[in-house]
Tab-separated table of C-alpha atoms and ligand atoms in Angstrom:
chain	number	residue	atom	x	y	z
A	99	MET	CA	205.312	160.595	-51.921
A	100	LYS	CA	205.595	163.739	-54.015
A	101	ARG	CA	206.962	162.964	-57.462
A	102	VAL	CA	208.266	164.942	-60.392
A	103	LYS	CA	209.167	163.909	-63.928
A	104	ILE	CA	212.180	165.515	-65.612
A	105	HIS	CA	212.913	164.553	-69.198
A	106	ASP	CA	212.647	160.745	-69.194
A	107	LYS	CA	213.137	160.135	-65.461
A	108	GLU	CA	210.949	160.059	-62.320
A	109	PHE	CA	212.134	161.590	-59.063
A	110	GLU	CA	210.606	161.446	-55.576
A	111	LEU	CA	210.829	163.826	-52.654
A	112	PHE	CA	214.010	163.178	-50.712
A	113	ILE	CA	215.029	166.223	-48.632
A	114	SER	CA	212.550	168.952	-47.725
A	115	HIS	CA	213.265	172.630	-48.072
A	116	GLU	CA	212.840	172.972	-44.281
A	117	LYS	CA	215.547	170.373	-43.663
A	118	ILE	CA	217.892	172.089	-46.132
A	119	GLN	CA	217.280	175.429	-44.449
A	120	SER	CA	218.014	174.105	-40.975
A	121	VAL	CA	221.215	172.422	-42.150
A	122	VAL	CA	222.383	175.574	-43.939
A	123	GLU	CA	221.533	177.562	-40.812
A	124	GLN	CA	223.824	175.317	-38.750
A	125	MET	CA	226.622	175.639	-41.307
A	126	ALA	CA	226.280	179.432	-41.227
A	127	GLU	CA	226.334	179.503	-37.426
A	128	LYS	CA	229.594	177.573	-37.437
A	129	MET	CA	231.068	179.934	-40.021
A	130	ASN	CA	229.864	182.980	-38.085
A	131	ALA	CA	231.850	181.748	-35.103
A	132	GLU	CA	234.930	180.562	-37.007
A	133	LEU	CA	235.362	183.088	-39.824
A	134	VAL	CA	234.500	186.420	-38.238
A	135	GLY	CA	237.426	188.834	-38.477
A	136	LYS	CA	238.953	186.923	-41.422
A	137	ASN	CA	237.206	188.879	-44.192
A	138	PRO	CA	236.498	185.641	-46.055
A	139	LEU	CA	235.863	185.518	-49.776
A	140	PHE	CA	233.066	183.064	-50.495
A	141	LEU	CA	233.377	181.525	-53.941
A	142	CYS	CA	230.191	180.120	-55.424
A	143	ILE	CA	230.840	177.475	-58.073
A	144	LEU	CA	228.252	178.026	-60.788
A	145	ASN	CA	225.834	176.830	-61.924
A	146	GLY	CA	224.680	174.375	-59.290
A	147	SER	CA	225.737	176.200	-56.136
A	148	PHE	CA	223.785	179.425	-56.598
A	149	MET	CA	220.841	178.391	-54.374
A	150	PHE	CA	223.042	177.053	-51.585
A	151	ALA	CA	225.231	180.159	-51.801
A	152	ALA	CA	222.194	182.452	-51.452
A	153	GLU	CA	220.728	180.483	-48.539
A	154	LEU	CA	224.079	180.451	-46.779
A	155	PHE	CA	225.374	183.937	-47.478
A	156	LYS	CA	222.259	185.701	-46.177
A	157	ARG	CA	222.881	183.962	-42.862
A	158	ILE	CA	226.474	185.185	-42.526
A	159	ASN	CA	226.064	187.806	-39.841
A	160	PHE	CA	229.254	189.859	-40.133
A	161	VAL	CA	229.655	192.544	-42.753
A	162	GLU	CA	233.317	191.974	-43.559
A	163	SER	CA	232.785	189.163	-46.040
A	164	GLU	CA	232.565	188.991	-49.812
A	165	ILE	CA	231.077	186.668	-52.368
A	166	SER	CA	232.117	186.000	-55.928
A	167	PHE	CA	230.929	183.626	-58.624
A	168	VAL	CA	233.097	181.357	-60.738
A	169	LYS	CA	232.619	178.593	-63.261
A	170	LEU	CA	234.521	175.633	-64.504
A	171	ALA	CA	235.196	175.753	-68.218
A	172	SER	CA	233.779	172.800	-70.126
A	173	TYR	CA	235.994	169.865	-70.727
A	174	VAL	CA	238.376	170.240	-73.588
A	175	GLY	CA	238.974	166.762	-74.845
A	176	ASP	CA	237.983	163.500	-73.316
A	177	GLN	CA	236.436	163.447	-69.848
A	178	THR	CA	237.746	159.954	-69.190
A	179	THR	CA	241.350	161.085	-69.522
A	180	GLY	CA	240.767	163.349	-66.537
A	181	THR	CA	241.291	166.562	-68.453
A	182	VAL	CA	241.476	169.453	-66.044
A	183	LYS	CA	238.659	172.014	-66.039
A	184	GLU	CA	239.837	175.571	-65.737
A	185	LEU	CA	238.355	177.842	-63.100
A	186	ILE	CA	237.125	180.980	-64.872
A	187	GLY	CA	235.670	184.314	-63.800
A	188	LEU	CA	237.746	184.944	-60.708
A	189	ASN	CA	238.549	188.662	-60.723
A	190	GLU	CA	239.624	188.998	-57.095
A	191	ASP	CA	243.201	188.805	-55.923
A	192	ILE	CA	243.049	185.999	-53.362
A	193	GLU	CA	246.653	186.221	-52.188
A	194	GLY	CA	246.735	186.029	-48.394
A	195	ARG	CA	242.972	185.627	-48.130
A	196	THR	CA	240.653	183.091	-46.556
A	197	VAL	CA	238.661	181.573	-49.411
A	198	VAL	CA	235.536	179.527	-48.738
A	199	VAL	CA	234.512	177.459	-51.742
A	200	LEU	CA	230.759	176.879	-51.882
A	201	GLU	CA	229.705	173.654	-53.589
A	202	ASP	CA	226.244	172.205	-54.028
A	203	ILE	CA	227.540	168.640	-53.993
A	204	VAL	CA	230.744	166.665	-53.677
A	205	ASP	CA	230.561	163.192	-55.182
A	206	THR	CA	233.803	161.810	-56.637
A	207	GLY	CA	235.724	164.727	-55.161
A	208	ILE	CA	237.673	165.126	-58.414
A	209	THR	CA	236.172	168.529	-59.227
A	210	ILE	CA	236.647	170.025	-55.777
A	211	ASP	CA	240.182	168.635	-55.549
A	212	ASN	CA	240.921	170.290	-58.867
A	213	ILE	CA	239.405	173.606	-57.745
A	214	GLN	CA	241.437	173.533	-54.518
A	215	GLN	CA	244.642	172.922	-56.442
A	216	GLN	CA	243.981	175.801	-58.835
A	217	LEU	CA	243.148	178.194	-55.996
A	218	LYS	CA	246.173	177.205	-53.919
A	219	ARG	CA	248.448	178.236	-56.781
A	220	MET	CA	247.179	181.800	-56.246
A	221	ASN	CA	248.691	181.883	-52.732
A	222	PRO	CA	245.620	182.330	-50.565
A	223	LYS	CA	245.998	182.137	-46.794
A	224	GLU	CA	243.678	179.127	-46.746
A	225	VAL	CA	241.071	177.410	-48.901
A	226	LEU	CA	238.118	175.999	-46.977
A	227	VAL	CA	235.426	173.940	-48.673
A	228	ALA	CA	231.752	174.070	-47.746
A	229	THR	CA	229.420	171.651	-49.473
A	230	MET	CA	225.670	171.394	-49.021
A	231	LEU	CA	225.684	167.692	-49.922
A	232	LEU	CA	228.225	164.878	-49.863
A	233	LYS	CA	228.026	161.396	-51.387
A	234	PRO	CA	230.638	159.598	-49.233
A	235	ASP	CA	230.289	156.331	-51.183
A	236	ALA	CA	231.204	158.062	-54.456
A	237	LEU	CA	234.455	159.620	-53.217
A	238	LYS	CA	237.543	158.772	-55.233
A	239	LYS	CA	239.790	161.454	-53.772
A	240	ASP	CA	240.791	162.186	-50.217
A	241	VAL	CA	239.439	165.722	-50.025
A	242	ASP	CA	239.519	168.066	-47.071
A	243	LEU	CA	235.952	169.306	-46.477
A	244	LYS	CA	235.593	171.870	-43.709
A	245	TYR	CA	231.805	172.268	-43.714
A	246	VAL	CA	229.471	169.464	-44.825
A	247	GLY	CA	225.692	169.832	-44.805
A	248	ILE	CA	224.059	166.455	-45.473
A	249	GLU	CA	225.597	163.091	-46.357
A	250	ILE	CA	223.483	161.240	-48.902
A	251	PRO	CA	223.575	157.876	-50.718
A	252	ASN	CA	225.134	157.608	-54.137
A	253	ASP	CA	221.868	158.133	-56.055
A	254	PHE	CA	221.114	160.798	-58.642
A	255	ILE	CA	219.274	163.814	-57.246
A	256	VAL	CA	217.839	167.106	-58.477
A	257	GLY	CA	216.586	170.337	-56.944
A	258	CYS	CA	217.910	173.256	-54.925
A	259	GLY	CA	220.324	174.163	-57.726
A	260	LEU	CA	221.080	170.643	-58.918
A	261	ASP	CA	219.945	169.683	-62.408
A	262	TYR	CA	219.244	166.774	-64.646
A	263	ASP	CA	220.309	167.885	-68.096
A	264	GLY	CA	219.541	171.538	-67.341
A	265	HIS	CA	216.174	171.061	-65.638
A	266	GLY	CA	215.151	170.781	-61.996
A	267	ARG	CA	217.381	173.451	-60.494
A	268	ASN	CA	214.363	175.507	-59.419
A	269	LEU	CA	212.785	172.765	-57.298
A	270	ILE	CA	212.669	174.042	-53.715
A	271	ASP	CA	213.107	170.552	-52.234
A	272	ILE	CA	215.617	167.881	-53.262
A	273	TYR	CA	214.334	164.844	-55.172
A	274	SER	CA	215.987	161.475	-55.678
A	275	ILE	CA	215.707	159.290	-58.760
A	276	VAL	CA	213.133	156.510	-58.658
A	277	LYS	CA	214.772	153.171	-59.355
A	278	GLU	CA	212.379	150.869	-61.157
B	225	LIG	N1	222.553	165.348	-59.383
B	225	LIG	C1	222.863	166.436	-60.131
B	225	LIG	N2	224.110	166.854	-60.334
B	225	LIG	C2	225.112	166.167	-59.737
B	225	LIG	C3	224.864	165.043	-58.932
B	225	LIG	C4	223.507	164.605	-58.753
B	225	LIG	O1	223.195	163.602	-58.076
B	225	LIG	N3	226.070	164.603	-58.488
B	225	LIG	C5	226.992	165.445	-58.999
B	225	LIG	N4	226.438	166.390	-59.764
B	226	LIG	MG1	224.777	169.348	-63.416
């Protein structure tokens, strides 16, 4: 099994690039059928989602669609108190629009729930969430996910945009941590 070491941890090949591509292709096909004519605004949540967003957006086959890139500001204060992260960098007026949030991964669901709440305050027509990966066993919130790529176990992974302490985002495949 192909392995990679990042910082102090070992990871092994978990999901191939080919598998990711075929899953993203299916997600795009669904969106092509369901979102055409809606002039959707895709919102890529940086940093992790940039690879997924690129793979997906190039497969959207209608021209009337836009993409924008936003970030969540770092925690101010203590993470354990559930301090809200502010969505920054959104320059578009989303009032009355169909917004499709692009996430690399949903695990606890706290972040995506928070993003949805912030966006809904801006009076969009609808906020749809598309996530490349989902860890169902990690969910702590009942979140409404419209497009889900692959459900995975609750193990730490890297690659295809996902990092371990800044490294590993460039890996073309997804790797899972080796448990000794
Ligand atoms: N790896 C990297 N980043 C993450 C993960 C993961 O497994 N889950 C949530 N963010
Ligand atoms: Mg990260």
